[in-house]
């Protein structure tokens, strides 16, 4: 089943990074929302509903934001799917537009982490993995170790993901880090969960990103005659309980997310010109690209080291710098990815522009659940 | 504080203490064994008959990491590994009795009970970890 696409009227974000404690979640969200509304040329009175993605924002964060933004009184919903929260908010907004419920909606992804998360993120305390000492970085260390053993990949090839993404983020004014790092810096960084070190891990960040999506009627309401990129759709799947002792890097959940995306949008893997990938850790970019079927199984590390996923390469991945360099305020990430796709498809991405980009895919993977191959996974497809 | 007599598993139905064994569930329809035990079979989605089954205490390391940074309250470093058991079950747990530099994929390990804190009444809670089958040093 294919739903009507949503038109992107506006995209905006604030620079990701570490903000002082007095820069509240609400204030960051308002900053991103104002930028998206300005980009869309939309007045507050033209917005029908708000979809807000966050994890650590607390009860009714979306309504707190709406009340500071001047969108109080509207339908406001809060969406939590861990690191896929922002993308899930986008998906639900798209569904509501396709259903004809609304014509112009605001989506905000926001997170204030630096004052409330230390030492890395972990599963809910009720999850069995948490009881035995699982932290997110450990899961990816386990993945990396096995990937190297199974595919003969080297530590240097995995580190190349960080080198590539930091090189891209030099051109992204919204990125938390905007300086290149060398392979030696990645290899010599403090170990976090071996074989992964500090520069293999995305940072704990604050930030917000926002989009204005609309129907064709909404475009007319906003007076937009030259419609911008379209969000063709966003698939959502969750990890499944995986009995047995199979490949920990099989990424069946990513394979299913890709299949759903192709089914929902009529786009195929051969159409994808660029990917904004959830590189919360270097190895994650590699195995998830393989899981999607966009890179042959076991080839992702070598592809990265050979520049195939760099700007100018066969399939650019994370021209924005990805989570590793743009930063990872978890609820904001999915919306920031969609902002980047918007700018890439408009051809306004400056020094990080993927030449001739017509179709882009963004991928989020949120959380872990004991015994499964993931929490939530989203695959969002946009076209020019 | 006086010793509390009745140590108990930190979660109901997950392990037994004498002898120490992890408890899984076995599907009567397709024979899939799962840990932790579930009320459905992830292989064929049957909800009955599902029975409790004791898992072998010996397994091998499928993959491992040395955790050197963790949120406050978790002491580092520690070795965390996926352990494959002969029943075709993979269990996540910490591995002791081996230097972090000496762990390898395929190394043999054995289940052992370990303290997982105390409950509100002071009763010792027992969890599980794995010990390298033969002492290995770097
Ligand atoms: Zn079964």
Coordinates of C-alpha atoms and ligand atoms in Angstrom, one line a residue:
Chain A
X1 CA 0.0 0.0 0.0
X2 CA 1.4 3.4 -1.0
X3 CA 0.2 6.5 0.9
X4 CA 0.4 10.0 -0.6
X5 CA 3.7 11.7 -0.1
X6 CA 4.1 14.6 2.2
X7 CA 5.6 17.8 0.8
X8 CA 8.5 19.4 2.7
X9 CA 7.6 23.0 3.1
X10 CA 10.4 23.8 5.6
X11 CA 13.4 22.4 7.5
X12 CA 15.4 23.9 10.2
X13 CA 17.6 23.0 13.1
X14 CA 19.9 24.5 15.7
X15 CA 23.6 23.5 15.9
X16 CA 24.0 20.3 17.9
X17 CA 26.4 20.3 20.7
X18 CA 26.6 20.9 24.5
X19 CA 24.4 23.8 25.7
X20 CA 24.5 25.3 29.2
X21 CA 21.9 24.0 31.6
X22 CA 19.8 27.1 31.3
X23 CA 19.3 26.5 27.6
X24 CA 16.2 24.4 28.2
X25 CA 14.8 21.7 26.0
X26 CA 11.8 23.9 25.2
X27 CA 14.1 26.8 24.1
X28 CA 16.1 24.5 21.8
X29 CA 12.9 23.1 20.3
X30 CA 11.5 26.6 19.7
X31 CA 14.7 27.6 18.0
X32 CA 14.5 24.8 15.5
X33 CA 10.8 25.2 15.0
X34 CA 11.1 28.9 14.3
X35 CA 13.8 28.1 11.7
X36 CA 11.6 25.5 10.0
X37 CA 8.5 27.8 10.0
X38 CA 10.6 30.7 8.6
X39 CA 11.9 28.3 5.9
X40 CA 8.3 27.4 5.0
X41 CA 7.1 31.0 5.2
X42 CA 4.4 29.7 7.5
X43 CA 2.6 31.7 10.2
X44 CA 1.6 30.1 13.5
X45 CA -2.0 30.3 12.5
X46 CA -1.4 28.0 9.5
X47 CA -0.2 25.0 11.5
X48 CA -2.8 22.2 12.2
X49 CA -0.9 19.9 14.6
X50 CA 2.5 19.2 16.2
X51 CA 4.4 15.9 16.4
X52 CA 7.3 15.9 18.8
X53 CA 9.9 13.2 19.2
X54 CA 12.1 13.0 22.4
X55 CA 13.2 10.4 24.9
X56 CA 14.4 12.2 28.0
X57 CA 12.2 15.3 27.7
X58 CA 9.7 14.2 30.4
X59 CA 5.9 14.2 30.4
X60 CA 4.2 16.3 27.8
X61 CA 7.4 17.9 26.5
X62 CA 5.6 18.5 23.2
X63 CA 2.9 20.5 24.9
X64 CA 5.5 22.5 26.9
X65 CA 7.2 23.4 23.6
X66 CA 3.9 24.3 21.9
X67 CA 3.0 26.6 24.7
X68 CA 6.3 28.5 24.3
X69 CA 6.1 28.4 20.5
X70 CA 2.5 29.8 20.2
X71 CA 1.0 26.6 19.0
X72 CA -0.9 25.9 22.2
X73 CA -4.3 24.4 21.8
X74 CA -3.5 22.2 18.8
X75 CA -3.3 18.5 18.7
X76 CA 0.2 17.7 20.1
X77 CA 1.6 14.2 20.4
X78 CA 4.8 13.0 22.0
X79 CA 6.7 10.1 20.3
X80 CA 9.2 7.9 22.0
X81 CA 11.1 5.1 20.1
X82 CA 14.5 5.9 21.6
X83 CA 16.9 7.0 18.9
X84 CA 14.2 6.6 16.3
X85 CA 11.8 9.0 18.2
X86 CA 12.1 11.9 15.8
X87 CA 11.8 9.7 12.7
X88 CA 8.7 8.1 14.3
X89 CA 7.2 11.5 14.8
X90 CA 7.8 12.2 11.1
X91 CA 6.1 9.0 10.2
X92 CA 3.0 9.6 12.2
X93 CA 2.8 13.1 10.7
X94 CA 3.1 11.7 7.2
X95 CA 0.3 9.2 8.0
X96 CA -2.0 11.9 9.3
X97 CA -1.4 14.1 6.2
X98 CA -2.0 11.1 3.9
X99 CA -5.2 10.3 5.8
X100 CA -6.5 13.9 5.2
X101 CA -6.6 14.6 9.0
X102 CA -4.3 17.7 8.7
X103 CA -2.8 19.8 5.9
X104 CA 0.1 21.6 7.5
X105 CA 2.0 20.1 10.4
X106 CA 5.1 20.8 12.4
X107 CA 7.5 18.0 13.5
X108 CA 10.1 18.7 16.2
X109 CA 12.8 16.3 17.4
X110 CA 14.6 17.5 20.5
X111 CA 16.8 16.2 23.3
X112 CA 18.6 17.7 26.2
X113 CA 21.1 15.1 27.2
X114 CA 24.3 16.6 28.5
X115 CA 22.8 17.6 31.9
X116 CA 21.1 14.2 32.4
X117 CA 23.0 11.4 30.7
X118 CA 26.5 10.4 31.7
X119 CA 28.9 7.6 30.7
X120 CA 26.8 6.5 27.7
X121 CA 23.2 5.3 27.2
X122 CA 21.9 1.9 28.2
X123 CA 18.7 -0.2 28.1
X124 CA 15.8 0.3 30.4
X125 CA 16.7 -1.1 33.9
X126 CA 13.9 -3.7 33.5
X127 CA 15.6 -5.2 30.5
X128 CA 17.6 -8.4 31.2
X129 CA 20.6 -7.1 29.3
X130 CA 20.9 -4.1 31.6
X131 CA 21.2 -6.5 34.6
X132 CA 24.3 -8.2 33.2
X133 CA 26.1 -4.9 32.4
X134 CA 25.0 -4.2 28.8
X135 CA 25.6 -0.6 27.6
X136 CA 25.0 0.5 24.1
X137 CA 28.7 0.8 23.3
X138 CA 29.2 -2.8 24.5
X139 CA 26.7 -4.1 22.0
X140 CA 28.6 -2.5 19.2
X141 CA 31.9 -3.7 20.5
X142 CA 30.5 -7.3 20.4
X143 CA 29.3 -6.6 16.8
X144 CA 32.6 -5.2 15.7
X145 CA 34.7 -8.0 17.2
X146 CA 32.5 -10.6 15.4
X147 CA 32.4 -8.6 12.1
X148 CA 36.2 -8.5 12.0
X149 CA 36.5 -12.3 12.7
X150 CA 33.8 -13.2 10.1
X151 CA 34.8 -10.9 7.3
X152 CA 38.5 -10.3 7.8
X153 CA 37.8 -6.6 8.2
X154 CA 40.5 -4.6 9.9
X155 CA 40.3 -2.2 12.8
X156 CA 41.5 0.5 10.4
X157 CA 38.7 -0.1 8.0
X158 CA 36.1 0.3 10.8
X159 CA 37.8 3.4 12.0
X160 CA 37.5 4.8 8.5
X161 CA 33.8 5.4 9.1
X162 CA 34.7 8.1 11.7
X163 CA 37.4 9.6 9.5
X164 CA 34.9 9.9 6.6
X165 CA 32.1 11.3 8.6
X166 CA 34.2 13.9 10.4
X167 CA 35.6 14.9 7.0
X168 CA 32.1 15.5 5.8
X169 CA 31.0 17.5 8.9
X170 CA 33.7 20.1 8.2
X171 CA 31.1 21.5 5.8
X172 CA 28.1 21.3 8.1
X173 CA 27.4 24.4 10.1
X174 CA 24.9 22.5 12.3
X175 CA 27.4 19.8 13.3
X176 CA 28.7 19.5 16.8
X177 CA 32.2 18.7 15.5
X178 CA 33.5 20.5 12.4
X179 CA 37.1 19.4 12.3
X180 CA 38.6 16.4 10.5
X181 CA 40.1 13.5 12.5
X182 CA 42.9 11.3 11.3
X183 CA 42.9 7.5 11.3
X184 CA 45.6 7.6 14.0
X185 CA 43.4 9.7 16.3
X186 CA 40.6 7.2 16.0
X187 CA 42.8 4.2 16.6
X188 CA 44.6 5.8 19.5
X189 CA 41.5 7.2 21.2
X190 CA 40.7 6.1 24.7
X191 CA 39.1 2.6 24.6
X192 CA 35.4 2.5 25.4
X193 CA 34.1 -1.0 24.5
X194 CA 36.9 -2.8 22.8
X195 CA 37.7 -2.9 20.0
X196 CA 35.9 0.5 19.8
X197 CA 37.3 3.7 21.2
X198 CA 36.0 7.1 22.0
X199 CA 36.0 8.3 18.3
X200 CA 34.0 5.2 17.3
X201 CA 31.1 6.5 19.5
X202 CA 28.7 9.3 18.8
X203 CA 28.7 12.0 21.5
X204 CA 26.1 12.8 24.1
X205 CA 24.5 15.9 22.7
X206 CA 21.9 18.6 23.0
X207 CA 20.0 19.8 20.0
X208 CA 16.7 20.1 18.1
X209 CA 15.5 19.9 14.5
X210 CA 12.2 20.6 12.9
X211 CA 10.2 20.1 9.7
X212 CA 7.0 21.6 8.2
X213 CA 5.2 18.9 6.1
X214 CA 2.0 19.5 4.2
X215 CA -0.5 18.1 1.7
X216 CA -1.1 19.7 -1.7
X217 CA -3.8 21.8 0.0
X218 CA -1.3 22.8 2.6
X219 CA 1.1 24.0 -0.1
X220 CA -1.7 26.2 -1.4
X221 CA -2.4 27.5 2.1
X222 CA 1.2 28.5 2.5
X223 CA 1.3 30.0 -1.0
X224 CA 4.1 27.7 -2.1
X225 CA 4.1 27.4 -5.9
X226 CA 7.3 25.5 -6.3
X227 CA 7.0 22.5 -4.1
X228 CA 10.2 21.2 -2.6
X229 CA 11.3 17.7 -1.9
X230 CA 8.7 15.1 -1.0
X231 CA 8.7 12.6 1.9
X232 CA 7.6 9.5 0.0
X233 CA 7.1 7.6 3.2
X234 CA 8.7 6.2 6.3
X235 CA 8.7 2.5 7.3
X236 CA 8.8 1.4 11.0
X237 CA 9.6 -2.1 12.2
X238 CA 10.8 -3.4 15.5
X239 CA 13.4 -6.0 16.3
X240 CA 12.2 -9.6 16.5
X241 CA 13.1 -12.3 19.0
X242 CA 15.9 -14.2 17.4
X243 CA 16.2 -17.8 18.7
X244 CA 19.3 -19.8 18.0
X245 CA 23.0 -18.8 17.5
X246 CA 23.0 -16.9 14.2
X247 CA 25.1 -14.1 13.0
X248 CA 24.9 -11.2 15.4
X249 CA 25.4 -8.9 12.4
X250 CA 22.7 -10.4 10.3
X251 CA 20.6 -7.2 10.7
X252 CA 17.4 -8.9 9.7
X253 CA 15.6 -6.0 11.3
X254 CA 17.3 -3.7 8.8
X255 CA 16.5 -6.0 5.9
X256 CA 12.8 -5.9 6.9
X257 CA 12.9 -2.1 7.3
X258 CA 14.3 -1.8 3.8
X259 CA 11.7 -4.1 2.3
X260 CA 8.9 -2.1 4.0
X261 CA 10.4 1.2 2.7
X262 CA 10.5 -0.1 -0.9
X263 CA 7.0 -1.4 -0.5
X264 CA 5.6 1.9 0.9
X265 CA 7.3 4.2 -1.5
X266 CA 7.8 2.3 -4.8
X267 CA 11.5 3.2 -4.6
X268 CA 14.1 0.5 -4.9
X269 CA 17.6 0.2 -3.6
X270 CA 19.0 1.1 -7.0
X271 CA 17.3 4.5 -6.8
X272 CA 19.1 5.7 -3.7
X273 CA 21.6 8.5 -4.3
X274 CA 22.6 9.1 -0.7
X275 CA 22.0 7.8 2.8
X276 CA 21.8 9.4 6.2
X277 CA 22.7 6.4 8.3
X278 CA 22.4 6.0 12.1
X279 CA 26.1 5.7 12.8
X280 CA 25.8 5.8 16.6
X281 CA 29.0 3.8 16.4
X282 CA 31.3 3.3 13.5
X283 CA 30.6 -0.4 13.1
X284 CA 26.8 0.3 13.1
X285 CA 27.0 2.3 9.9
X286 CA 28.7 -0.7 8.2
X287 CA 26.4 -3.5 9.3
X288 CA 23.2 -1.5 8.8
X289 CA 24.1 -0.5 5.3
X290 CA 24.7 -4.2 4.6
X291 CA 21.4 -5.1 6.3
X292 CA 19.5 -2.7 4.1
X293 CA 21.0 -4.4 1.1
X294 CA 22.8 -1.3 -0.1
X295 CA 26.3 -2.7 0.4
X296 CA 27.1 -6.4 -0.2
X297 CA 27.4 -8.5 3.0
X298 CA 30.8 -8.3 4.6
X299 CA 32.0 -5.5 2.2
X300 CA 31.0 -2.4 4.1
X301 CA 34.3 -1.9 5.9
X302 CA 36.4 -2.3 2.8
X303 CA 34.0 0.0 0.9
X304 CA 34.4 2.7 3.5
X305 CA 38.2 2.5 3.5
X306 CA 38.2 2.7 -0.3
X307 CA 36.1 5.9 -0.3
X308 CA 33.0 4.3 -1.9
X309 CA 30.8 5.8 0.8
X310 CA 32.5 9.2 0.9
X311 CA 31.3 12.3 -0.9
X312 CA 32.1 11.7 -4.6
X313 CA 32.0 7.9 -4.0
X314 CA 29.7 5.3 -5.3
X315 CA 27.1 5.8 -2.6
X316 CA 27.7 8.7 -0.2
X317 CA 26.7 7.9 3.4
X318 CA 26.3 10.6 6.0
X319 CA 27.3 13.7 4.0
X320 CA 26.1 15.6 7.1
X321 CA 28.8 14.0 9.2
X322 CA 26.3 11.6 10.7
X323 CA 25.7 11.0 14.4
X324 CA 29.5 10.6 14.9
X325 CA 30.1 14.3 14.0
X326 CA 26.8 16.1 13.8
X327 CA 26.1 14.8 17.3
X328 CA 23.3 12.6 18.6
X329 CA 20.7 14.2 20.7
X330 CA 18.7 11.1 20.4
X331 CA 15.2 12.4 19.8
X332 CA 16.4 15.0 17.4
X333 CA 18.5 12.8 15.2
X334 CA 15.7 11.4 12.9
X335 CA 14.4 14.9 12.2
X336 CA 18.0 16.3 11.6
X337 CA 18.5 13.5 9.0
X338 CA 15.3 14.5 7.2
X339 CA 16.6 18.2 7.3
X340 CA 19.8 17.0 5.7
X341 CA 17.9 15.1 3.0
X342 CA 15.8 18.2 2.3
X343 CA 18.9 20.4 1.8
X344 CA 20.6 17.7 -0.3
X345 CA 17.6 17.3 -2.6
X346 CA 17.2 21.1 -2.9
X347 CA 20.9 21.2 -3.9
X348 CA 21.7 23.7 -1.1
X349 CA 24.0 21.6 1.0
X350 CA 27.1 23.6 0.0
X351 CA 30.5 21.9 0.5
X352 CA 28.8 18.6 1.4
X353 CA 26.4 18.5 -1.5
X354 CA 26.0 15.1 -3.2
X355 CA 26.0 16.1 -6.9
X356 CA 22.8 15.2 -8.7
X357 CA 21.0 13.8 -5.6
X358 CA 17.4 12.9 -6.6
X359 CA 16.5 10.3 -3.9
X360 CA 17.7 9.9 -0.4
X361 CA 17.1 7.5 2.5
X362 CA 17.6 8.1 6.2
X363 CA 17.7 5.3 8.7
X364 CA 17.3 5.3 12.5
X365 CA 17.7 2.5 15.0
X366 CA 16.5 3.1 18.5
X367 CA 17.1 1.1 21.6
X368 CA 17.7 -2.5 22.4
X369 CA 15.5 -5.3 23.7
X370 CA 17.0 -8.5 25.2
X371 CA 16.9 -11.4 22.8
X372 CA 15.9 -9.3 19.7
X373 CA 17.9 -7.7 16.9
X374 CA 16.9 -4.2 17.9
X375 CA 14.3 -1.9 19.3
X376 CA 12.8 0.3 16.6
X377 CA 14.0 0.9 13.1
X378 CA 12.8 3.6 10.7
X379 CA 13.6 4.0 7.0
X380 CA 12.5 7.3 5.5
X381 CA 12.6 8.0 1.8
X382 CA 12.6 11.4 0.2
X383 CA 12.7 12.4 -3.4
X384 CA 13.5 15.7 -5.3
Chain B
X1 CA 24.7 -7.5 59.6
X2 CA 23.9 -11.2 60.1
X3 CA 24.1 -13.5 57.1
X4 CA 20.7 -13.8 55.4
X5 CA 19.9 -17.5 55.0
X6 CA 17.7 -17.5 51.9
X7 CA 19.6 -16.1 48.9
X8 CA 17.3 -16.2 45.9
X9 CA 17.6 -15.7 42.2
X10 CA 17.4 -12.0 41.2
X11 CA 14.5 -12.7 38.9
X12 CA 11.9 -15.4 39.2
X13 CA 12.1 -18.3 36.7
X14 CA 15.5 -17.3 35.3
X15 CA 17.9 -19.6 37.1
X16 CA 18.1 -22.2 39.9
X17 CA 20.9 -22.3 42.4
X18 CA 21.6 -25.9 43.3
X19 CA 23.2 -26.8 41.1
X20 CA 23.5 -23.5 39.3
X21 CA 21.6 -23.7 36.0
X22 CA 20.0 -21.2 33.7
X23 CA 16.4 -22.0 32.9
X24 CA 15.1 -21.8 29.4
X25 CA 11.8 -22.7 27.7
X26 CA 11.4 -25.4 25.2
X27 CA 8.7 -25.5 22.5
X28 CA 6.8 -28.8 22.4
X29 CA 5.9 -28.2 18.8
X30 CA 9.2 -27.3 17.1
X31 CA 11.8 -28.0 19.9
X32 CA 13.1 -24.4 19.9
X33 CA 14.9 -23.6 23.1
X34 CA 14.9 -20.0 24.4
X35 CA 16.7 -18.0 27.1
X36 CA 15.3 -16.2 29.0
X37 CA 12.2 -18.4 29.1
X38 CA 9.2 -17.0 27.2
X39 CA 5.5 -17.8 27.2
X40 CA 5.6 -18.2 23.5
X41 CA 7.9 -19.9 21.0
X42 CA 9.9 -17.4 18.9
X43 CA 10.5 -20.1 16.4
X44 CA 6.8 -21.1 15.6
X45 CA 4.8 -18.7 17.8
X46 CA 3.1 -21.6 19.6
X47 CA 1.9 -20.7 23.1
X48 CA 1.6 -24.3 24.2
X49 CA 3.1 -26.7 25.1
X50 CA 6.0 -24.6 26.4
X51 CA 8.0 -26.3 29.2
X52 CA 10.8 -25.2 31.4
X53 CA 14.2 -26.7 30.6
X54 CA 17.6 -26.5 32.4
X55 CA 20.4 -25.3 30.2
X56 CA 23.9 -26.7 30.0
X57 CA 26.3 -24.7 32.3
X58 CA 29.1 -24.9 29.7
X59 CA 29.4 -22.9 26.6
X60 CA 31.8 -21.0 24.3
X61 CA 32.4 -17.4 23.6
X62 CA 30.8 -16.2 20.4
X63 CA 32.0 -12.6 20.7
X64 CA 33.2 -10.4 23.5
X65 CA 34.1 -6.8 24.4
X66 CA 36.0 -5.2 27.2
X67 CA 33.8 -2.5 28.6
X68 CA 36.0 0.4 29.8
X69 CA 33.4 3.1 30.2
X70 CA 30.0 2.8 31.7
X71 CA 27.4 5.0 33.4
X72 CA 28.0 5.8 37.1
X73 CA 27.5 2.9 39.4
X74 CA 28.9 0.3 37.0
X75 CA 32.5 -0.7 37.9
X76 CA 34.8 -1.0 34.9
X77 CA 36.6 -2.7 33.2
X78 CA 34.7 -6.0 32.6
X79 CA 34.5 -8.6 29.9
X80 CA 31.0 -8.9 28.4
X81 CA 30.4 -11.8 26.0
X82 CA 27.8 -13.7 24.0
X83 CA 28.0 -17.3 25.2
X84 CA 26.7 -20.0 22.9
X85 CA 25.3 -23.0 24.8
X86 CA 24.9 -26.5 23.3
X87 CA 21.1 -26.2 23.2
X88 CA 21.5 -23.6 20.5
X89 CA 20.9 -20.7 22.9
X90 CA 23.0 -17.5 23.1
X91 CA 23.3 -15.8 26.5
X92 CA 24.8 -12.4 27.3
X93 CA 27.0 -12.3 30.4
X94 CA 30.2 -11.2 32.0
X95 CA 33.2 -13.5 31.8
X96 CA 35.7 -13.7 34.7
X97 CA 38.8 -15.8 35.4
X98 CA 40.6 -14.5 32.3
X99 CA 42.6 -11.3 31.6
X100 CA 40.8 -9.1 29.2
X101 CA 43.8 -9.3 26.8
X102 CA 43.5 -13.1 26.7
X103 CA 39.9 -13.6 25.9
X104 CA 39.3 -15.0 22.4
X105 CA 36.3 -16.1 20.4
X106 CA 35.7 -19.8 21.0
X107 CA 37.1 -19.9 24.5
X108 CA 35.2 -22.3 26.8
X109 CA 33.4 -20.9 29.8
X110 CA 31.3 -22.3 32.7
X111 CA 28.3 -20.7 34.4
X112 CA 28.7 -19.6 38.0
X113 CA 26.3 -17.8 40.3
X114 CA 27.3 -14.3 41.5
X115 CA 25.9 -11.6 43.7
X116 CA 23.5 -9.2 42.0
X117 CA 22.9 -7.0 45.1
X118 CA 20.2 -7.3 47.7
X119 CA 16.5 -6.8 47.8
X120 CA 14.6 -4.4 50.1
X121 CA 14.5 -7.0 52.9
X122 CA 18.3 -7.6 52.7
X123 CA 18.0 -10.9 51.0
X124 CA 21.0 -11.6 48.8
X125 CA 20.0 -11.7 45.1
X126 CA 21.9 -14.2 42.9
X127 CA 22.6 -13.6 39.3
X128 CA 24.9 -15.3 36.9
X129 CA 28.2 -14.9 35.0
X130 CA 30.7 -17.2 33.3
X131 CA 34.2 -18.3 34.3
X132 CA 36.8 -19.2 31.7
X133 CA 37.0 -23.0 31.8
X134 CA 40.8 -23.0 32.3
X135 CA 42.7 -20.1 33.9
X136 CA 44.1 -18.0 31.0
X137 CA 46.5 -15.1 31.5
X138 CA 47.8 -12.6 29.1
Ligands
LIG1 ZN1 8.0 -23.6 18.4

